[in-house]
mmCIF file of C-alpha atoms in Angstrom:
data_model
loop_
_atom_site.group_PDB
_atom_site.id
_atom_site.type_symbol
_atom_site.label_atom_id
_atom_site.label_comp_id
_atom_site.label_asym_id
_atom_site.label_seq_id
_atom_site.Cartn_x
_atom_site.Cartn_y
_atom_site.Cartn_z
ATOM 1 C CA MET A 1 155.556 77.074 121.623
ATOM 2 C CA THR A 2 153.646 80.140 121.764
ATOM 3 C CA LEU A 3 153.421 82.296 118.135
ATOM 4 C CA SER A 4 153.024 85.349 118.125
ATOM 5 C CA MET A 5 150.505 87.368 116.078
ATOM 6 C CA HIS A 6 153.253 89.116 115.031
ATOM 7 C CA SER A 7 155.853 86.084 113.709
ATOM 8 C CA ALA A 8 152.448 84.543 112.562
ATOM 9 C CA SER A 9 151.753 87.606 110.440
ATOM 10 C CA VAL A 10 154.639 90.086 109.650
ATOM 11 C CA PRO A 11 156.554 87.267 107.952
ATOM 12 C CA VAL A 12 154.262 85.452 106.085
ATOM 13 C CA LEU A 13 152.809 88.801 104.230
ATOM 14 C CA LYS A 14 156.664 89.809 103.610
ATOM 15 C CA GLN A 15 157.380 86.514 102.091
ATOM 16 C CA LEU A 16 154.613 86.700 99.524
ATOM 17 C CA LEU A 17 154.791 90.625 98.936
ATOM 18 C CA GLY A 18 158.297 89.590 97.993
ATOM 19 C CA SER A 19 157.674 86.603 95.788
ATOM 20 C CA LEU A 20 154.724 88.772 93.842
ATOM 21 C CA ALA A 21 157.405 91.608 93.192
ATOM 22 C CA GLU A 22 159.719 88.759 91.562
ATOM 23 C CA ILE A 23 157.038 87.557 90.081
ATOM 24 C CA LEU A 24 155.879 91.106 88.641
ATOM 25 C CA ALA A 25 160.008 91.049 87.259
ATOM 26 C CA LYS A 26 159.681 88.058 85.596
ATOM 27 C CA THR A 27 156.688 88.863 83.617
ATOM 28 C CA GLU A 28 158.023 92.306 82.689
ATOM 29 C CA ALA A 29 160.962 90.702 81.191
ATOM 30 C CA HIS A 30 159.193 87.901 79.824
ATOM 31 C CA ALA A 31 156.789 90.840 77.831
ATOM 32 C CA GLY A 32 159.918 92.276 76.539
ATOM 33 C CA GLU A 33 161.379 89.449 75.448
ATOM 34 C CA HIS A 34 158.375 88.334 73.625
ATOM 35 C CA LYS A 35 157.441 91.474 72.615
ATOM 36 C CA ILE A 36 154.076 91.484 73.968
ATOM 37 C CA ASP A 37 152.078 94.778 75.648
ATOM 38 C CA PRO A 38 152.488 94.762 79.824
ATOM 39 C CA ASP A 39 148.945 96.276 79.696
ATOM 40 C CA ALA A 40 147.654 92.482 78.102
ATOM 41 C CA TYR A 41 149.124 91.000 81.262
ATOM 42 C CA LEU A 42 148.367 93.667 83.503
ATOM 43 C CA GLN A 43 144.116 93.886 82.345
ATOM 44 C CA ALA A 44 144.191 89.908 82.014
ATOM 45 C CA ARG A 45 141.814 88.033 84.284
ATOM 46 C CA LEU A 46 141.268 84.199 85.175
ATOM 47 C CA PHE A 47 137.687 85.039 84.103
ATOM 48 C CA PRO A 48 135.437 87.955 82.888
ATOM 49 C CA ASP A 49 133.433 88.316 86.503
ATOM 50 C CA MET A 50 137.416 88.749 87.957
ATOM 51 C CA PHE A 51 139.188 91.767 88.817
ATOM 52 C CA PRO A 52 142.483 91.671 86.215
ATOM 53 C CA LEU A 53 146.019 91.318 87.174
ATOM 54 C CA LEU A 54 146.498 95.126 88.149
ATOM 55 C CA ARG A 55 143.195 95.055 91.027
ATOM 56 C CA GLN A 56 144.791 91.564 92.490
ATOM 57 C CA VAL A 57 147.935 93.166 93.322
ATOM 58 C CA GLN A 58 145.906 96.370 94.450
ATOM 59 C CA ILE A 59 143.868 93.740 96.719
ATOM 60 C CA ALA A 60 146.878 92.039 98.241
ATOM 61 C CA CYS A 61 148.736 94.962 99.306
ATOM 62 C CA ASP A 62 145.771 96.011 101.096
ATOM 63 C CA PHE A 63 144.983 93.071 102.538
ATOM 64 C CA ALA A 64 148.397 93.075 103.700
ATOM 65 C CA LYS A 65 148.718 96.729 105.084
ATOM 66 C CA GLY A 66 145.298 96.105 106.599
ATOM 67 C CA ILE A 67 145.993 93.090 108.337
ATOM 68 C CA SER A 68 149.123 94.293 109.936
ATOM 69 C CA ALA A 69 147.701 97.751 110.587
ATOM 70 C CA ARG A 70 144.518 96.326 112.547
ATOM 71 C CA LEU A 71 146.808 93.676 114.620
ATOM 72 C CA ALA A 72 148.992 96.148 115.410
ATOM 73 C CA ASP A 73 146.371 98.180 116.407
ATOM 74 C CA VAL A 74 147.300 101.386 113.899
ATOM 75 C CA GLU A 75 145.495 103.398 111.132
ATOM 76 C CA VAL A 76 145.803 101.227 108.392
ATOM 77 C CA PRO A 77 147.263 103.607 105.442
ATOM 78 C CA VAL A 78 145.110 104.955 102.722
ATOM 79 C CA TYR A 79 146.605 104.542 99.205
ATOM 80 C CA ASP A 80 144.586 105.672 96.104
ATOM 81 C CA ASP A 81 145.192 102.458 94.081
ATOM 82 C CA SER A 82 145.892 104.027 90.499
ATOM 83 C CA GLU A 83 148.868 101.462 89.874
ATOM 84 C CA ARG A 84 148.608 101.314 85.591
ATOM 85 C CA SER A 85 152.443 99.483 85.054
ATOM 86 C CA PHE A 86 154.953 97.019 86.362
ATOM 87 C CA ALA A 87 156.750 100.055 87.751
ATOM 88 C CA GLU A 88 154.134 101.600 89.691
ATOM 89 C CA LEU A 89 153.083 97.924 91.214
ATOM 90 C CA GLN A 90 156.646 97.441 91.908
ATOM 91 C CA ALA A 91 156.292 100.900 93.912
ATOM 92 C CA LEU A 92 153.180 99.949 95.918
ATOM 93 C CA ILE A 93 154.888 96.858 96.851
ATOM 94 C CA ALA A 94 157.475 98.089 97.777
ATOM 95 C CA LYS A 95 155.355 100.814 100.089
ATOM 96 C CA THR A 96 153.584 98.180 101.560
ATOM 97 C CA LEU A 97 156.327 95.863 103.020
ATOM 98 C CA ASP A 98 157.887 99.335 103.853
ATOM 99 C CA PHE A 99 154.795 99.665 106.120
ATOM 100 C CA VAL A 100 154.622 96.460 107.548
ATOM 101 C CA GLY A 101 158.092 95.881 108.266
ATOM 102 C CA SER A 102 157.759 99.402 110.197
ATOM 103 C CA LEU A 103 155.315 97.877 112.645
ATOM 104 C CA GLU A 104 157.434 96.606 115.583
ATOM 105 C CA PRO A 105 156.223 93.183 117.613
ATOM 106 C CA ALA A 106 155.637 94.674 120.815
ATOM 107 C CA LEU A 107 152.719 96.691 118.708
ATOM 108 C CA PHE A 108 151.294 93.038 118.004
ATOM 109 C CA GLU A 109 151.074 92.376 122.232
ATOM 110 C CA GLY A 110 147.843 90.544 122.721
ATOM 111 C CA ALA A 111 146.352 91.091 119.299
ATOM 112 C CA GLN A 112 144.949 88.280 119.359
ATOM 113 C CA ASP A 113 141.927 89.448 121.691
ATOM 114 C CA ARG A 114 141.670 92.734 120.364
ATOM 115 C CA GLU A 115 138.409 92.939 118.644
ATOM 116 C CA ILE A 116 138.279 93.935 114.851
ATOM 117 C CA VAL A 117 135.638 95.239 113.041
ATOM 118 C CA LEU A 118 135.502 95.331 109.389
ATOM 119 C CA ARG A 119 133.090 97.981 107.805
ATOM 120 C CA PRO A 120 131.543 99.311 111.383
ATOM 121 C CA GLY A 121 128.015 100.529 111.592
ATOM 122 C CA THR A 122 127.153 99.045 108.146
ATOM 123 C CA PRO A 123 125.082 95.809 107.068
ATOM 124 C CA LYS A 124 128.149 94.128 106.309
ATOM 125 C CA GLU A 125 129.794 94.534 109.881
ATOM 126 C CA ARG A 126 131.663 91.673 111.301
ATOM 127 C CA ARG A 127 133.901 91.162 114.285
ATOM 128 C CA PHE A 128 136.604 89.198 114.832
ATOM 129 C CA GLY A 129 138.495 88.451 118.057
ATOM 130 C CA GLY A 130 142.480 88.859 116.576
ATOM 131 C CA ALA A 131 143.247 85.607 116.143
ATOM 132 C CA ASP A 132 140.545 84.390 114.016
ATOM 133 C CA TYR A 133 140.482 87.543 111.978
ATOM 134 C CA LEU A 134 144.008 86.496 111.116
ATOM 135 C CA VAL A 135 143.248 83.058 110.562
ATOM 136 C CA HIS A 136 140.033 82.755 109.070
ATOM 137 C CA TYR A 137 139.873 86.029 107.333
ATOM 138 C CA GLY A 138 142.992 88.480 106.480
ATOM 139 C CA LEU A 139 145.297 85.206 105.638
ATOM 140 C CA PRO A 140 143.256 83.373 103.293
ATOM 141 C CA GLN A 141 141.696 86.788 102.092
ATOM 142 C CA PHE A 142 145.534 88.133 101.193
ATOM 143 C CA PHE A 143 146.567 84.321 99.613
ATOM 144 C CA PHE A 144 143.607 84.442 97.337
ATOM 145 C CA HIS A 145 144.863 87.543 95.654
ATOM 146 C CA VAL A 146 148.356 86.402 95.385
ATOM 147 C CA THR A 147 147.661 83.206 94.230
ATOM 148 C CA THR A 148 145.023 84.503 91.932
ATOM 149 C CA THR A 149 147.887 86.672 90.456
ATOM 150 C CA TYR A 150 150.436 83.787 90.262
ATOM 151 C CA ALA A 151 147.550 81.901 88.155
ATOM 152 C CA ILE A 152 146.901 84.732 85.678
ATOM 153 C CA LEU A 153 150.519 84.978 85.157
ATOM 154 C CA ARG A 154 151.268 81.485 84.598
ATOM 155 C CA GLY A 155 147.689 80.950 82.362
ATOM 156 C CA ASN A 156 149.433 82.827 80.450
ATOM 157 C CA GLY A 157 152.590 81.578 80.033
ATOM 158 C CA VAL A 158 154.487 83.158 82.202
ATOM 159 C CA ASN A 159 157.613 80.805 83.221
ATOM 160 C CA ILE A 160 156.823 80.933 87.383
ATOM 161 C CA GLY A 161 156.668 77.802 89.139
ATOM 162 C CA LYS A 162 156.053 77.056 93.003
ATOM 163 C CA ARG A 163 159.455 78.293 94.320
ATOM 164 C CA ASP A 164 158.645 81.446 92.514
ATOM 165 C CA TYR A 165 155.197 81.658 94.237
ATOM 166 C CA MET A 166 156.593 80.421 97.694
ATOM 167 C CA GLY A 167 159.727 83.726 97.810
ATOM 168 C CA LYS A 168 161.996 83.393 100.228
ATOM 169 C CA TYR A 169 161.825 81.613 103.303
#
């Protein structure tokens, strides 16, 4: 059985973006029920040198749109990452889901061999074949930021578990 690059990326990104939206909705409800300032969660970090929850969600969305766009060989949309509330994060996730979901499977044909160049022309330039980019760079980065968001919220008492992280599949 051959797994297409579309099947190996888009459904996974959509599943975890959906779970991220649900986790944030539960967090917002939890904050309201317990009279906790939502900003306490939005600015929470696992450790002082790590990004806060707001930025973790923004970066997860950046990776979702970047992975899918690069593999589909289309322009990566640029979002301004100015979100400051749960509602704005939900809108960002929805916009990202719309973009990722709009990419037709045919765009991914040959993506496993397509050259992906990150940070072109800089000392940090990295070149990957499409399959290596997805498996060894893109998905691990995406999972890291989704998992970190989950860990921040779970560590701060939000009643979420593995089913919430996994989402609908």
